[in-house]
Amino acid sequence: MGHFLDGSDQSINLAVNMLRAGRVVALPTETVYGLAADASNRTAVARVFAVKGRPVDHPLIVHLGQGANLAQWAKHIPDQALRLAEVFWPGPLTMIFERHSSVPDEVTGGLNTVALRVPDHPVFQKLLRLFDGGVAAPSANRFGCVSPTTAVDVWSSLGAAVDLIVDGGPCEIGIESTIVAFEGDEAVILRPGGASSEAIANVLGYRPRDPTPSSVRAPGMLASHYAPVTALELCTDTELAGVALKLVANGMRVGILSLGRTVVPGAAMVWDAGCDIGVFARSLYGMMRRADADALDVLVVALPPDEGLGVAIRDRLYRAAYRPIL
Ligand code: TXA
Ligand code: MG
């Protein structure tokens, strides 16, 4: 069908009814758009995998309303998790717990853990209050592609395969949630994201570890992921103009993304984030899509500093730039 609606109460009611009927609905979150299904309905969850073209062993995040009873989904909630939830929920933090036996295998990809998050978007929050259950939702893109940060991006990625797209405006953060797991007594960041490790460290009293090879598996963390078709060339701020000029001189259609201003005569697209890292994160996936739409040959990106939101941005850029050596 492929049906767009605004974020009005009437649309939210329709989305709730569709989820209850086992349909798949795209919804706005503060990070990226999600492709939602009733987390307790195995057939509906299986449809999410089919629509995305995602391997079935890649687990989904269960989205819950504020104040939801975590014990219905997870066993053994560490005290540290409760402290993080208090500060970051609703918000861009996902936490991994031992799963309750009632969580379907289709959601967890057969793992004995479950990922939980309380999203901070008024439309999704309202829907969760009315729905009164868990909503399983991966990012609403085809597997391996860039996550959508607007309702129109969902349409371009998935088209009529989605029963309904609820338009809640552009995503405020624009980059996926931070995923935290607990190994023994220690919090580990499996995926950097919208909640910075500095902010998490402020709550925990220590800097969470990066994952080791033996850490809990996060199957979405493939080296190559979130990739546009346009080639990416990553560099530092100081290298940017030189690298871009050389590519322009070689006759390439070049796009440029950076945190601050860089002047490159002859570039086909130049965009800077006005020295605001939040603007960089919010615009990054949209600019990757734009590079593809404009058929650029190469997008030259100056890596932002390795701190705060910059950590998640760099992570996505490295994955997007990765090309396996065959
Ligand atoms: O911001 C977000 O997190 C967005 C919005 C829609 O909430 N969702 C999102 O979902 O990014 P997805 O499916 O694209 O990425 C979720 C990641 C995947 O890498 C998946 O492997 C990991 O979470 N994950 C889910 N359940 C897990 C589990 N039990 N253990 C380890 N990793 C898990
Ligand atoms: Mg995704």
mmCIF file of C-alpha atoms in Angstrom, residues 82-223:
data_model
loop_
_atom_site.group_PDB
_atom_site.id
_atom_site.type_symbol
_atom_site.label_atom_id
_atom_site.label_comp_id
_atom_site.label_asym_id
_atom_site.label_seq_id
_atom_site.Cartn_x
_atom_site.Cartn_y
_atom_site.Cartn_z
ATOM 1 C CA LEU A 82 18.508 1.292 36.531
ATOM 2 C CA ARG A 83 20.736 4.306 37.118
ATOM 3 C CA LEU A 84 21.339 4.733 33.379
ATOM 4 C CA ALA A 85 17.611 4.318 32.663
ATOM 5 C CA GLU A 86 16.803 7.018 35.188
ATOM 6 C CA VAL A 87 19.006 9.536 33.356
ATOM 7 C CA PHE A 88 18.774 8.472 29.698
ATOM 8 C CA TRP A 89 15.221 7.115 29.238
ATOM 9 C CA PRO A 90 13.398 8.236 27.287
ATOM 10 C CA GLY A 91 16.391 8.739 25.008
ATOM 11 C CA PRO A 92 19.073 7.330 22.693
ATOM 12 C CA LEU A 93 20.286 4.472 24.926
ATOM 13 C CA THR A 94 19.617 0.756 24.345
ATOM 14 C CA MET A 95 20.516 -1.770 27.042
ATOM 15 C CA ILE A 96 21.024 -5.520 26.680
ATOM 16 C CA PHE A 97 19.641 -7.846 29.365
ATOM 17 C CA GLU A 98 19.120 -11.541 29.896
ATOM 18 C CA ARG A 99 15.768 -12.121 28.254
ATOM 19 C CA HIS A 100 12.495 -13.184 29.869
ATOM 20 C CA SER A 101 11.370 -16.573 28.529
ATOM 21 C CA SER A 102 8.260 -15.021 26.939
ATOM 22 C CA VAL A 103 10.271 -12.877 24.472
ATOM 23 C CA PRO A 104 9.953 -14.572 21.055
ATOM 24 C CA ASP A 105 13.105 -16.023 19.430
ATOM 25 C CA GLU A 106 12.203 -14.057 16.310
ATOM 26 C CA VAL A 107 12.950 -10.817 18.234
ATOM 27 C CA THR A 108 16.222 -11.913 19.839
ATOM 28 C CA GLY A 109 17.563 -13.803 16.841
ATOM 29 C CA GLY A 110 17.819 -16.873 19.092
ATOM 30 C CA LEU A 111 20.118 -15.132 21.633
ATOM 31 C CA ASN A 112 19.321 -15.442 25.328
ATOM 32 C CA THR A 113 19.481 -11.658 25.656
ATOM 33 C CA VAL A 114 17.089 -8.869 24.709
ATOM 34 C CA ALA A 115 17.751 -5.228 23.777
ATOM 35 C CA LEU A 116 15.428 -2.646 25.385
ATOM 36 C CA ARG A 117 15.028 1.081 24.761
ATOM 37 C CA VAL A 118 12.528 3.819 25.642
ATOM 38 C CA PRO A 119 12.478 6.192 22.645
ATOM 39 C CA ASP A 120 12.093 9.947 23.100
ATOM 40 C CA HIS A 121 9.719 11.022 20.375
ATOM 41 C CA PRO A 122 6.244 12.326 21.233
ATOM 42 C CA VAL A 123 4.563 10.309 18.452
ATOM 43 C CA PHE A 124 6.248 7.017 19.420
ATOM 44 C CA GLN A 125 5.678 7.679 23.133
ATOM 45 C CA LYS A 126 1.982 8.312 22.594
ATOM 46 C CA LEU A 127 1.701 5.180 20.474
ATOM 47 C CA LEU A 128 3.432 3.094 23.157
ATOM 48 C CA ARG A 129 1.050 4.386 25.845
ATOM 49 C CA LEU A 130 -1.965 3.378 23.759
ATOM 50 C CA PHE A 131 -0.479 0.117 22.491
ATOM 51 C CA ASP A 132 0.521 -0.969 25.994
ATOM 52 C CA GLY A 133 3.117 -3.527 24.875
ATOM 53 C CA GLY A 134 6.584 -3.843 23.378
ATOM 54 C CA VAL A 135 7.315 -2.702 19.832
ATOM 55 C CA ALA A 136 10.209 -4.401 18.019
ATOM 56 C CA ALA A 137 11.847 -1.991 15.574
ATOM 57 C CA PRO A 138 15.091 -1.979 13.609
ATOM 58 C CA SER A 139 16.028 1.089 11.581
ATOM 59 C CA ALA A 140 13.595 1.423 8.652
ATOM 60 C CA ASN A 141 16.121 0.912 5.818
ATOM 61 C CA ARG A 142 16.978 -2.047 3.643
ATOM 62 C CA PHE A 143 19.700 -4.180 5.238
ATOM 63 C CA GLY A 144 23.173 -2.641 4.907
ATOM 64 C CA CYS A 145 21.908 0.766 3.737
ATOM 65 C CA VAL A 146 21.937 4.116 5.484
ATOM 66 C CA SER A 147 19.285 4.602 8.213
ATOM 67 C CA PRO A 148 16.384 6.940 7.369
ATOM 68 C CA THR A 149 16.111 10.245 9.237
ATOM 69 C CA THR A 150 12.935 11.472 7.496
ATOM 70 C CA ALA A 151 9.660 9.795 6.486
ATOM 71 C CA VAL A 152 10.529 10.355 2.811
ATOM 72 C CA ASP A 153 13.832 8.464 3.332
ATOM 73 C CA VAL A 154 11.782 5.493 4.601
ATOM 74 C CA TRP A 155 9.710 5.630 1.455
ATOM 75 C CA SER A 156 12.777 5.756 -0.803
ATOM 76 C CA SER A 157 14.340 2.835 1.040
ATOM 77 C CA LEU A 158 11.371 0.513 1.526
ATOM 78 C CA GLY A 159 8.586 1.902 -0.647
ATOM 79 C CA ALA A 160 5.248 0.169 -0.709
ATOM 80 C CA ALA A 161 6.507 -2.814 1.312
ATOM 81 C CA VAL A 162 5.609 -0.892 4.496
ATOM 82 C CA ASP A 163 1.923 -0.826 5.421
ATOM 83 C CA LEU A 164 2.059 2.689 6.897
ATOM 84 C CA ILE A 165 4.638 5.465 7.385
ATOM 85 C CA VAL A 166 3.928 7.903 10.204
ATOM 86 C CA ASP A 167 5.690 11.215 9.551
ATOM 87 C CA GLY A 168 7.000 12.771 12.767
ATOM 88 C CA GLY A 169 9.376 15.212 11.058
ATOM 89 C CA PRO A 170 13.165 14.913 10.727
ATOM 90 C CA CYS A 171 14.913 12.973 13.520
ATOM 91 C CA GLU A 172 16.486 15.260 16.095
ATOM 92 C CA ILE A 173 19.632 13.200 16.767
ATOM 93 C CA GLY A 174 19.994 11.537 13.377
ATOM 94 C CA ILE A 175 22.278 8.693 14.467
ATOM 95 C CA GLU A 176 21.265 5.408 16.134
ATOM 96 C CA SER A 177 21.111 4.785 19.886
ATOM 97 C CA THR A 178 24.138 3.809 21.974
ATOM 98 C CA ILE A 179 24.007 0.091 22.871
ATOM 99 C CA VAL A 180 25.271 -0.910 26.317
ATOM 100 C CA ALA A 181 25.645 -4.459 27.650
ATOM 101 C CA PHE A 182 26.732 -5.576 31.119
ATOM 102 C CA GLU A 183 29.581 -8.059 31.438
ATOM 103 C CA GLY A 184 30.020 -9.068 35.030
ATOM 104 C CA ASP A 185 30.021 -5.801 36.930
ATOM 105 C CA GLU A 186 31.072 -3.717 33.989
ATOM 106 C CA ALA A 187 29.149 -1.777 31.356
ATOM 107 C CA VAL A 188 30.433 -2.222 27.789
ATOM 108 C CA ILE A 189 29.511 -0.048 24.799
ATOM 109 C CA LEU A 190 28.630 -2.383 21.905
ATOM 110 C CA ARG A 191 27.693 0.464 19.554
ATOM 111 C CA PRO A 192 28.493 4.161 20.102
ATOM 112 C CA GLY A 193 25.474 6.339 19.423
ATOM 113 C CA GLY A 194 23.342 9.268 20.503
ATOM 114 C CA ALA A 195 24.247 8.967 24.220
ATOM 115 C CA SER A 196 27.955 9.801 24.571
ATOM 116 C CA SER A 197 30.301 7.606 26.586
ATOM 117 C CA GLU A 198 31.305 10.716 28.576
ATOM 118 C CA ALA A 199 27.671 11.220 29.644
ATOM 119 C CA ILE A 200 27.358 7.510 30.487
ATOM 120 C CA ALA A 201 30.614 7.676 32.490
ATOM 121 C CA ASN A 202 29.203 10.605 34.469
ATOM 122 C CA VAL A 203 26.367 8.400 35.685
ATOM 123 C CA LEU A 204 28.367 5.195 36.257
ATOM 124 C CA GLY A 205 31.454 6.807 37.789
ATOM 125 C CA TYR A 206 33.755 5.042 35.279
ATOM 126 C CA ARG A 207 34.310 5.055 31.542
ATOM 127 C CA PRO A 208 32.511 2.063 29.972
ATOM 128 C CA ARG A 209 34.751 -0.313 28.032
ATOM 129 C CA ASP A 210 34.729 -0.868 24.293
ATOM 130 C CA PRO A 211 33.803 -4.437 23.405
ATOM 131 C CA THR A 212 36.463 -7.163 23.263
ATOM 132 C CA PRO A 213 36.220 -9.966 20.674
ATOM 133 C CA SER A 214 34.697 -12.178 23.391
ATOM 134 C CA SER A 215 32.023 -9.577 24.254
ATOM 135 C CA VAL A 216 28.355 -10.234 23.692
ATOM 136 C CA ARG A 217 27.724 -10.500 19.980
ATOM 137 C CA ALA A 218 26.094 -7.494 18.301
ATOM 138 C CA PRO A 219 25.436 -8.975 14.866
ATOM 139 C CA GLY A 220 24.584 -5.586 13.360
ATOM 140 C CA MET A 221 28.160 -4.483 13.920
ATOM 141 C CA LEU A 222 29.556 -5.702 10.625
ATOM 142 C CA ALA A 223 32.658 -3.861 9.472
#
